[in-house]
PDB file of C-alpha atoms in Angstrom:
ATOM      1  CA  MET A 261    -101.662-278.505 -33.150  1.00  0.00           C
ATOM      2  CA  ILE A 262     -98.431-279.078 -35.043  1.00  0.00           C
ATOM      3  CA  LYS A 263     -96.847-276.115 -33.286  1.00  0.00           C
ATOM      4  CA  SER A 264     -97.705-277.495 -29.847  1.00  0.00           C
ATOM      5  CA  ILE A 265     -96.249-280.885 -30.779  1.00  0.00           C
ATOM      6  CA  ILE A 266     -93.027-279.245 -31.930  1.00  0.00           C
ATOM      7  CA  GLN A 267     -92.820-277.243 -28.717  1.00  0.00           C
ATOM      8  CA  LYS A 268     -93.407-280.384 -26.658  1.00  0.00           C
ATOM      9  CA  ASN A 269     -90.710-282.299 -28.517  1.00  0.00           C
ATOM     10  CA  SER A 270     -88.299-279.391 -28.092  1.00  0.00           C
ATOM     11  CA  TYR A 271     -88.995-279.370 -24.356  1.00  0.00           C
ATOM     12  CA  ILE A 272     -88.309-283.111 -24.134  1.00  0.00           C
ATOM     13  CA  VAL A 273     -85.072-282.745 -26.104  1.00  0.00           C
ATOM     14  CA  ASN A 274     -83.894-279.828 -23.988  1.00  0.00           C
ATOM     15  CA  THR A 275     -84.762-281.705 -20.812  1.00  0.00           C
ATOM     16  CA  GLY A 276     -82.856-284.759 -22.015  1.00  0.00           C
ATOM     17  CA  ILE A 277     -79.830-282.674 -22.906  1.00  0.00           C
ATOM     18  CA  SER A 278     -79.915-281.028 -19.490  1.00  0.00           C
ATOM     19  CA  LEU A 279     -80.108-284.423 -17.770  1.00  0.00           C
ATOM     20  CA  VAL A 280     -77.175-285.709 -19.815  1.00  0.00           C
ATOM     21  CA  ILE A 281     -75.137-282.630 -18.917  1.00  0.00           C
ATOM     22  CA  ILE A 282     -75.977-283.032 -15.226  1.00  0.00           C
ATOM     23  CA  ILE A 283     -75.070-286.728 -15.272  1.00  0.00           C
ATOM     24  CA  LEU A 284     -71.774-286.046 -17.053  1.00  0.00           C
ATOM     25  CA  SER A 285     -70.968-283.295 -14.566  1.00  0.00           C
ATOM     26  CA  LEU A 286     -71.595-285.648 -11.650  1.00  0.00           C
ATOM     27  CA  VAL A 287     -69.435-288.343 -13.243  1.00  0.00           C
ATOM     28  CA  LEU A 288     -66.595-285.877 -13.835  1.00  0.00           C
ATOM     29  CA  LEU A 289     -66.895-284.596 -10.268  1.00  0.00           C
ATOM     30  CA  TYR A 290     -66.713-288.157  -8.947  1.00  0.00           C
ATOM     31  CA  LEU A 291     -63.644-288.910 -11.056  1.00  0.00           C
ATOM     32  CA  CYS A 292     -61.947-285.736  -9.865  1.00  0.00           C
ATOM     33  CA  LEU A 293     -62.580-286.654  -6.253  1.00  0.00           C
ATOM     34  CA  GLN A 294     -61.202-290.137  -6.868  1.00  0.00           C
ATOM     35  CA  ASN A 295     -58.033-288.742  -8.460  1.00  0.00           C
ATOM     36  CA  ASN A 296     -57.424-286.530  -5.431  1.00  0.00           C
ATOM     37  CA  ASN A 297     -57.189-289.567  -3.167  1.00  0.00           C
ATOM     38  CA  GLU A 298     -53.829-290.788  -1.904  1.00  0.00           C
ATOM     39  CA  GLY A 299     -51.630-293.011  -4.063  1.00  0.00           C
ATOM     40  CA  PHE A 300     -52.803-296.084  -2.115  1.00  0.00           C
ATOM     41  CA  THR A 301     -56.406-297.144  -1.509  1.00  0.00           C
ATOM     42  CA  ILE A 302     -57.889-297.480   1.936  1.00  0.00           C
ATOM     43  CA  ASP A 303     -59.465-300.809   1.002  1.00  0.00           C
ATOM     44  CA  ASN A 304     -56.132-302.306   0.021  1.00  0.00           C
ATOM     45  CA  GLY A 305     -54.462-300.824   3.052  1.00  0.00           C
ATOM     46  CA  SER A 306     -57.106-302.150   5.414  1.00  0.00           C
ATOM     47  CA  VAL A 307     -55.036-305.304   6.056  1.00  0.00           C
ATOM     48  CA  PHE A 308     -52.491-303.041   7.760  1.00  0.00           C
ATOM     49  CA  LYS A 309     -55.026-301.424  10.097  1.00  0.00           C
ATOM     50  CA  GLU A 310     -54.450-304.018  12.809  1.00  0.00           C
ATOM     51  CA  GLN A 311     -51.162-305.595  11.713  1.00  0.00           C
ATOM     52  CA  CYS A 312     -47.843-303.946  11.085  1.00  0.00           C
ATOM     53  CA  ALA A 313     -45.854-304.636   7.962  1.00  0.00           C
ATOM     54  CA  THR A 314     -42.675-306.628   8.423  1.00  0.00           C
ATOM     55  CA  THR A 315     -40.593-305.562   5.436  1.00  0.00           C
ATOM     56  CA  LEU A 316     -40.160-302.473   3.310  1.00  0.00           C
ATOM     57  CA  ILE A 317     -38.181-302.926   0.089  1.00  0.00           C
ATOM     58  CA  GLN A 318     -37.104-300.238  -2.325  1.00  0.00           C
ATOM     59  CA  GLU A 319     -36.462-301.605  -5.791  1.00  0.00           C
ATOM     60  CA  GLY A 320     -35.707-298.939  -8.347  1.00  0.00           C
ATOM     61  CA  SER A 321     -38.355-296.247  -8.098  1.00  0.00           C
ATOM     62  CA  LYS A 322     -40.940-298.614  -6.588  1.00  0.00           C
ATOM     63  CA  ILE A 323     -41.470-299.189  -2.866  1.00  0.00           C
ATOM     64  CA  TYR A 324     -42.999-302.486  -1.692  1.00  0.00           C
ATOM     65  CA  LEU A 325     -44.547-302.946   1.754  1.00  0.00           C
ATOM     66  CA  PHE A 326     -44.817-306.603   2.828  1.00  0.00           C
ATOM     67  CA  ASN A 327     -46.414-308.451   5.704  1.00  0.00           C
ATOM     68  CA  LYS A 328     -44.957-311.952   5.930  1.00  0.00           C
ATOM     69  CA  GLU A 329     -47.584-313.005   8.473  1.00  0.00           C
ATOM     70  CA  ILE A 330     -50.362-313.021   5.867  1.00  0.00           C
ATOM     71  CA  PRO A 331     -50.538-314.567   2.377  1.00  0.00           C
ATOM     72  CA  GLU A 332     -49.444-312.478  -0.562  1.00  0.00           C
ATOM     73  CA  GLU A 333     -52.243-311.029  -2.653  1.00  0.00           C
ATOM     74  CA  GLU A 334     -51.847-308.715  -5.620  1.00  0.00           C
ATOM     75  CA  GLY A 335     -52.724-305.145  -4.713  1.00  0.00           C
ATOM     76  CA  VAL A 336     -53.110-306.032  -1.034  1.00  0.00           C
ATOM     77  CA  ASN A 337     -49.863-307.614   0.140  1.00  0.00           C
ATOM     78  CA  PRO A 338     -47.504-306.151  -0.824  1.00  0.00           C
ATOM     79  CA  LEU A 339     -48.646-302.591  -1.157  1.00  0.00           C
ATOM     80  CA  VAL A 340     -46.862-300.859  -4.022  1.00  0.00           C
ATOM     81  CA  PHE A 341     -45.963-297.163  -3.879  1.00  0.00           C
ATOM     82  CA  ASP A 342     -44.753-295.215  -6.886  1.00  0.00           C
ATOM     83  CA  SER A 343     -42.863-292.659  -4.818  1.00  0.00           C
ATOM     84  CA  LEU A 344     -41.628-291.941  -1.331  1.00  0.00           C
ATOM     85  CA  ASP A 345     -44.352-289.333  -0.883  1.00  0.00           C
ATOM     86  CA  GLU A 346     -47.016-292.016  -1.277  1.00  0.00           C
ATOM     87  CA  TYR A 347     -45.324-294.118   1.392  1.00  0.00           C
ATOM     88  CA  VAL A 348     -45.159-291.117   3.744  1.00  0.00           C
ATOM     89  CA  ASP A 349     -48.883-290.516   3.168  1.00  0.00           C
ATOM     90  CA  PHE A 350     -49.552-294.153   4.014  1.00  0.00           C
ATOM     91  CA  VAL A 351     -47.550-293.901   7.240  1.00  0.00           C
ATOM     92  CA  ASN A 352     -49.517-290.796   8.217  1.00  0.00           C
ATOM     93  CA  TRP A 353     -52.746-292.644   7.478  1.00  0.00           C
ATOM     94  CA  GLN A 354     -51.607-295.545   9.687  1.00  0.00           C
ATOM     95  CA  ARG A 355     -50.864-293.159  12.535  1.00  0.00           C
ATOM     96  CA  LYS A 356     -54.352-291.704  12.230  1.00  0.00           C
ATOM     97  CA  GLN A 357     -55.611-295.264  12.697  1.00  0.00           C
ATOM     98  CA  GLY A 358     -53.624-295.407  15.939  1.00  0.00           C
ATOM     99  CA  LEU A 359     -50.972-297.748  14.563  1.00  0.00           C
ATOM    100  CA  ALA A 360     -47.292-296.761  14.795  1.00  0.00           C
ATOM    101  CA  CYS A 361     -45.302-299.517  13.100  1.00  0.00           C
ATOM    102  CA  PRO A 362     -41.526-299.908  13.005  1.00  0.00           C
ATOM    103  CA  VAL A 363     -40.587-300.945   9.477  1.00  0.00           C
ATOM    104  CA  LEU A 364     -37.441-302.697   8.306  1.00  0.00           C
ATOM    105  CA  ALA A 365     -36.090-300.752   5.356  1.00  0.00           C
ATOM    106  CA  LEU A 366     -34.225-302.689   2.689  1.00  0.00           C
ATOM    107  CA  GLN A 367     -32.816-301.626  -0.651  1.00  0.00           C
ATOM    108  CA  SER A 368     -32.045-303.926  -3.559  1.00  0.00           C
ATOM    109  CA  GLU A 369     -28.447-303.861  -4.742  1.00  0.00           C
ATOM    110  CA  TYR A 370     -26.041-306.020  -6.695  1.00  0.00           C
ATOM    111  CA  ASP A 371     -22.924-307.517  -5.148  1.00  0.00           C
ATOM    112  CA  THR A 372     -19.529-307.867  -6.810  1.00  0.00           C
ATOM    113  CA  GLN A 373     -20.591-311.182  -8.386  1.00  0.00           C
ATOM    114  CA  GLY A 374     -23.654-309.591  -9.993  1.00  0.00           C
ATOM    115  CA  ASN A 375     -26.101-311.289  -7.618  1.00  0.00           C
ATOM    116  CA  LYS A 376     -29.138-309.368  -6.435  1.00  0.00           C
ATOM    117  CA  VAL A 377     -29.043-308.799  -2.676  1.00  0.00           C
ATOM    118  CA  TYR A 378     -30.948-306.680  -0.181  1.00  0.00           C
ATOM    119  CA  LYS A 379     -29.043-304.334   2.111  1.00  0.00           C
ATOM    120  CA  ARG A 380     -30.496-303.177   5.392  1.00  0.00           C
ATOM    121  CA  ARG A 381     -30.918-299.418   5.814  1.00  0.00           C
ATOM    122  CA  ALA A 382     -31.693-297.403   8.934  1.00  0.00           C
ATOM    123  CA  THR A 383     -34.391-295.463   7.078  1.00  0.00           C
ATOM    124  CA  ILE A 384     -35.640-295.448   3.523  1.00  0.00           C
ATOM    125  CA  GLU A 385     -35.458-291.655   3.372  1.00  0.00           C
ATOM    126  CA  GLU A 386     -31.753-291.431   4.233  1.00  0.00           C
ATOM    127  CA  PRO A 387     -29.922-294.723   3.634  1.00  0.00           C
ATOM    128  CA  SER A 388     -27.238-295.279   6.219  1.00  0.00           C
ATOM    129  CA  VAL A 389     -23.603-295.619   5.244  1.00  0.00           C
ATOM    130  CA  THR A 390     -21.381-297.942   7.225  1.00  0.00           C
ATOM    131  CA  TYR A 391     -17.711-297.235   7.669  1.00  0.00           C
ATOM    132  CA  ALA A 392     -14.854-299.326   8.900  1.00  0.00           C
ATOM    133  CA  LYS A 393     -13.924-298.806  12.539  1.00  0.00           C
ATOM    134  CA  SER A 394     -10.474-297.647  11.504  1.00  0.00           C
ATOM    135  CA  ILE A 395     -12.063-294.793   9.551  1.00  0.00           C
ATOM    136  CA  LEU A 396     -14.335-293.772  12.402  1.00  0.00           C
ATOM    137  CA  ASN A 397     -11.490-293.809  14.928  1.00  0.00           C
ATOM    138  CA  LYS A 398     -10.339-290.202  14.992  1.00  0.00           C
ATOM    139  CA  ASN A 399      -7.552-290.949  17.495  1.00  0.00           C
ATOM    140  CA  GLU A 400      -5.906-293.467  15.226  1.00  0.00           C
ATOM    141  CA  THR A 401      -2.126-293.290  15.420  1.00  0.00           C
ATOM    142  CA  ARG A 402       0.459-294.432  12.930  1.00  0.00           C
ATOM    143  CA  PRO A 403       1.861-297.905  13.710  1.00  0.00           C
ATOM    144  CA  LYS A 404       5.349-298.314  15.075  1.00  0.00           C
ATOM    145  CA  VAL A 405       8.162-298.432  12.570  1.00  0.00           C
ATOM    146  CA  ALA A 406       9.229-302.009  11.811  1.00  0.00           C
ATOM    147  CA  LYS A 407      12.871-302.176  10.820  1.00  0.00           C
ATOM    148  CA  LEU A 408      13.749-303.813   7.543  1.00  0.00           C
ATOM    149  CA  ILE A 409      15.861-306.928   7.814  1.00  0.00           C
ATOM    150  CA  ASP A 410      18.259-306.990   4.888  1.00  0.00           C
ATOM    151  CA  ALA A 411      20.327-310.158   4.604  1.00  0.00           C
ATOM    152  CA  SER A 412      22.666-308.345   2.239  1.00  0.00           C
ATOM    153  CA  ARG A 413      23.720-305.958   4.981  1.00  0.00           C
ATOM    154  CA  ASP A 414      23.139-307.762   8.275  1.00  0.00           C
ATOM    155  CA  SER A 415      26.818-308.614   8.751  1.00  0.00           C
ATOM    156  CA  ALA A 416      29.305-305.777   8.917  1.00  0.00           C
ATOM    157  CA  VAL A 417      32.202-308.205   8.496  1.00  0.00           C
ATOM    158  CA  TYR A 418      31.211-310.004   5.314  1.00  0.00           C
ATOM    159  CA  ASN A 419      28.603-307.684   3.762  1.00  0.00           C
ATOM    160  CA  GLN A 420      30.272-304.346   3.386  1.00  0.00           C
ATOM    161  CA  ASN A 421      29.386-301.838   0.659  1.00  0.00           C
ATOM    162  CA  MET A 422      26.643-304.111  -0.675  1.00  0.00           C
ATOM    163  CA  PHE A 423      23.534-303.092  -2.571  1.00  0.00           C
ATOM    164  CA  ALA A 424      20.242-303.284  -0.735  1.00  0.00           C
ATOM    165  CA  GLY A 425      18.516-306.630  -0.955  1.00  0.00           C
ATOM    166  CA  PHE A 426      15.353-307.116  -3.003  1.00  0.00           C
ATOM    167  CA  ASP A 427      12.207-308.517  -1.398  1.00  0.00           C
ATOM    168  CA  PRO A 428      10.355-310.344  -4.216  1.00  0.00           C
ATOM    169  CA  ASP A 429       7.697-311.737  -1.853  1.00  0.00           C
ATOM    170  CA  ASN A 430       6.851-308.377  -0.283  1.00  0.00           C
ATOM    171  CA  LEU A 431       7.042-309.783   3.240  1.00  0.00           C
ATOM    172  CA  TYR A 432       6.433-306.394   4.837  1.00  0.00           C
ATOM    173  CA  ILE A 433       2.808-305.966   3.764  1.00  0.00           C
ATOM    174  CA  GLY A 434       0.923-304.335   6.633  1.00  0.00           C
ATOM    175  CA  GLU A 435       4.117-303.167   8.335  1.00  0.00           C
ATOM    176  CA  PHE A 436       5.222-299.548   8.547  1.00  0.00           C
ATOM    177  CA  THR A 437       8.868-299.574   7.533  1.00  0.00           C
ATOM    178  CA  PRO A 438      11.449-296.777   7.172  1.00  0.00           C
ATOM    179  CA  LEU A 439      10.749-296.839   3.428  1.00  0.00           C
ATOM    180  CA  ASP A 440       7.069-296.193   4.118  1.00  0.00           C
ATOM    181  CA  LYS A 441       8.069-293.358   6.413  1.00  0.00           C
ATOM    182  CA  MET A 442       9.973-291.750   3.546  1.00  0.00           C
ATOM    183  CA  TYR A 443       6.944-291.727   1.258  1.00  0.00           C
ATOM    184  CA  ASN A 444       4.069-291.308   3.716  1.00  0.00           C
ATOM    185  CA  SER A 445       4.067-288.019   5.579  1.00  0.00           C
ATOM    186  CA  LEU A 446       1.998-287.102   8.607  1.00  0.00           C
ATOM    187  CA  GLU A 447       0.777-283.933   6.917  1.00  0.00           C
ATOM    188  CA  LYS A 448      -2.658-283.647   5.355  1.00  0.00           C
ATOM    189  CA  SER A 449      -1.151-282.619   2.021  1.00  0.00           C
ATOM    190  CA  SER A 450       2.262-283.672   0.817  1.00  0.00           C
ATOM    191  CA  THR A 451       4.364-282.396  -2.060  1.00  0.00           C
ATOM    192  CA  ASN A 452       5.647-285.905  -2.735  1.00  0.00           C
ATOM    193  CA  ALA A 453       3.812-287.580  -5.606  1.00  0.00           C
ATOM    194  CA  MET A 454       4.613-291.006  -4.102  1.00  0.00           C
ATOM    195  CA  ASP A 455       2.858-290.094  -0.854  1.00  0.00           C
ATOM    196  CA  LYS A 456      -0.731-291.256  -0.406  1.00  0.00           C
ATOM    197  CA  ASN A 457      -1.445-287.794   1.016  1.00  0.00           C
ATOM    198  CA  TRP A 458      -0.151-286.074  -2.107  1.00  0.00           C
ATOM    199  CA  GLY A 459      -1.812-282.718  -2.557  1.00  0.00           C
ATOM    200  CA  GLY A 460      -1.635-282.865  -6.342  1.00  0.00           C
ATOM    201  CA  SER A 461       0.488-281.270  -9.031  1.00  0.00           C
ATOM    202  CA  HIS A 462      -0.813-277.754  -8.410  1.00  0.00           C
ATOM    203  CA  TYR A 463      -0.051-278.063  -4.690  1.00  0.00           C
ATOM    204  CA  THR A 464       3.521-279.205  -5.418  1.00  0.00           C
ATOM    205  CA  ILE A 465       4.112-276.409  -7.939  1.00  0.00           C
ATOM    206  CA  GLU A 466       2.824-273.796  -5.488  1.00  0.00           C
ATOM    207  CA  ALA A 467       5.080-275.186  -2.749  1.00  0.00           C
ATOM    208  CA  LEU A 468       8.130-275.037  -5.035  1.00  0.00           C
ATOM    209  CA  ASN A 469       7.299-271.483  -6.078  1.00  0.00           C
ATOM    210  CA  GLU A 470       6.947-270.532  -2.418  1.00  0.00           C
ATOM    211  CA  MET A 471      10.382-272.017  -1.660  1.00  0.00           C
ATOM    212  CA  LYS A 472      11.890-270.065  -4.555  1.00  0.00           C
ATOM    213  CA  ARG A 473      10.328-266.838  -3.297  1.00  0.00           C
ATOM    214  CA  LYS A 474      11.665-267.419   0.210  1.00  0.00           C
ATOM    215  CA  LYS A 475      15.130-268.219  -1.130  1.00  0.00           C
ATOM    216  CA  LYS A 476      15.093-265.101  -3.274  1.00  0.00           C
ATOM    217  CA  ASP A 477      13.987-262.923  -0.356  1.00  0.00           C
ATOM    218  CA  ARG A 478      16.647-264.452   1.893  1.00  0.00           C
ATOM    219  CA  ASN A 479      19.386-263.726  -0.650  1.00  0.00           C
ATOM    220  CA  GLN A 480      18.303-260.099  -0.874  1.00  0.00           C
ATOM    221  CA  GLU A 481      18.252-259.613   2.878  1.00  0.00           C
ATOM    222  CA  PHE A 482      21.589-261.336   3.511  1.00  0.00           C
ATOM    223  CA  SER A 483      24.501-258.860   3.348  1.00  0.00           C
ATOM    224  CA  PRO A 484      27.592-260.286   5.097  1.00  0.00           C
ATOM    225  CA  LYS A 485      30.013-257.844   6.691  1.00  0.00           C
ATOM    226  CA  PHE A 486      33.686-258.452   7.296  1.00  0.00           C
ATOM    227  CA  ILE A 487      35.241-256.890  10.346  1.00  0.00           C
ATOM    228  CA  TYR A 488      38.908-256.558   9.534  1.00  0.00           C
ATOM    229  CA  LYS A 489      40.092-255.838  13.044  1.00  0.00           C
ATOM    230  CA  GLU A 490      38.550-258.951  14.533  1.00  0.00           C
ATOM    231  CA  ASN A 491      39.355-261.222  11.600  1.00  0.00           C
ATOM    232  CA  ALA A 492      42.738-259.862  10.534  1.00  0.00           C
ATOM    233  CA  ILE A 493      45.441-262.418   9.991  1.00  0.00           C
ATOM    234  CA  ARG A 494      48.106-261.936  12.569  1.00  0.00           C
ATOM    235  CA  THR A 495      51.710-262.554  11.813  1.00  0.00           C
ATOM    236  CA  TYR A 496      54.141-263.435  14.499  1.00  0.00           C
ATOM    237  CA  LYS A 497      57.796-262.788  14.401  1.00  0.00           C
ATOM    238  CA  LYS A 498      60.047-265.631  15.221  1.00  0.00           C
TER     239      LYS A 498
END
């Protein structure tokens, strides 16, 4: 009798342990399946099934997707993505829903005054860089040379052998003068340290060494010959 009771209790305990193990396994399996979902939830993203977002803002490592046509709600509008991959997954999910939305990509930056501003970008994956038209113009030519007007030398009668005048107000800003021509070459790399196209100290040293080598080679090759018959000094008798 006692033995049968013990066996029955053991069976109940074993059955209970088995049920607990099965339940825990199912819970773990459910959690694993939930963790394999995309970074956003379909329920939260359901507001974007029929309406396109109006603004995409990248702030630090976070990406925020807004729809200004509907009220803001935490977890719903905006949608928050922890990485660009999550946003790409969301876009792919939208396309599967038959919704191809153009999105305005913005990126938060700080201006020179320290104010937070948002700059427009062509795409959030590869932010566009804008250049000045003068930089993009490959056929840009150097401006015409503007002659310097020096009051100290403008009169040949009264201002002879005078020193060059000094321009304290720098009235030739933006003009290309003969002085600029002296210090700004048309070459890509210049040996002049005052030139904005200066190739650097190593470039200048190499150019000087090359000039020395050429001069040395020229001196070795040059061997003047004197032809006495053609260059003899003739004396004439009176």
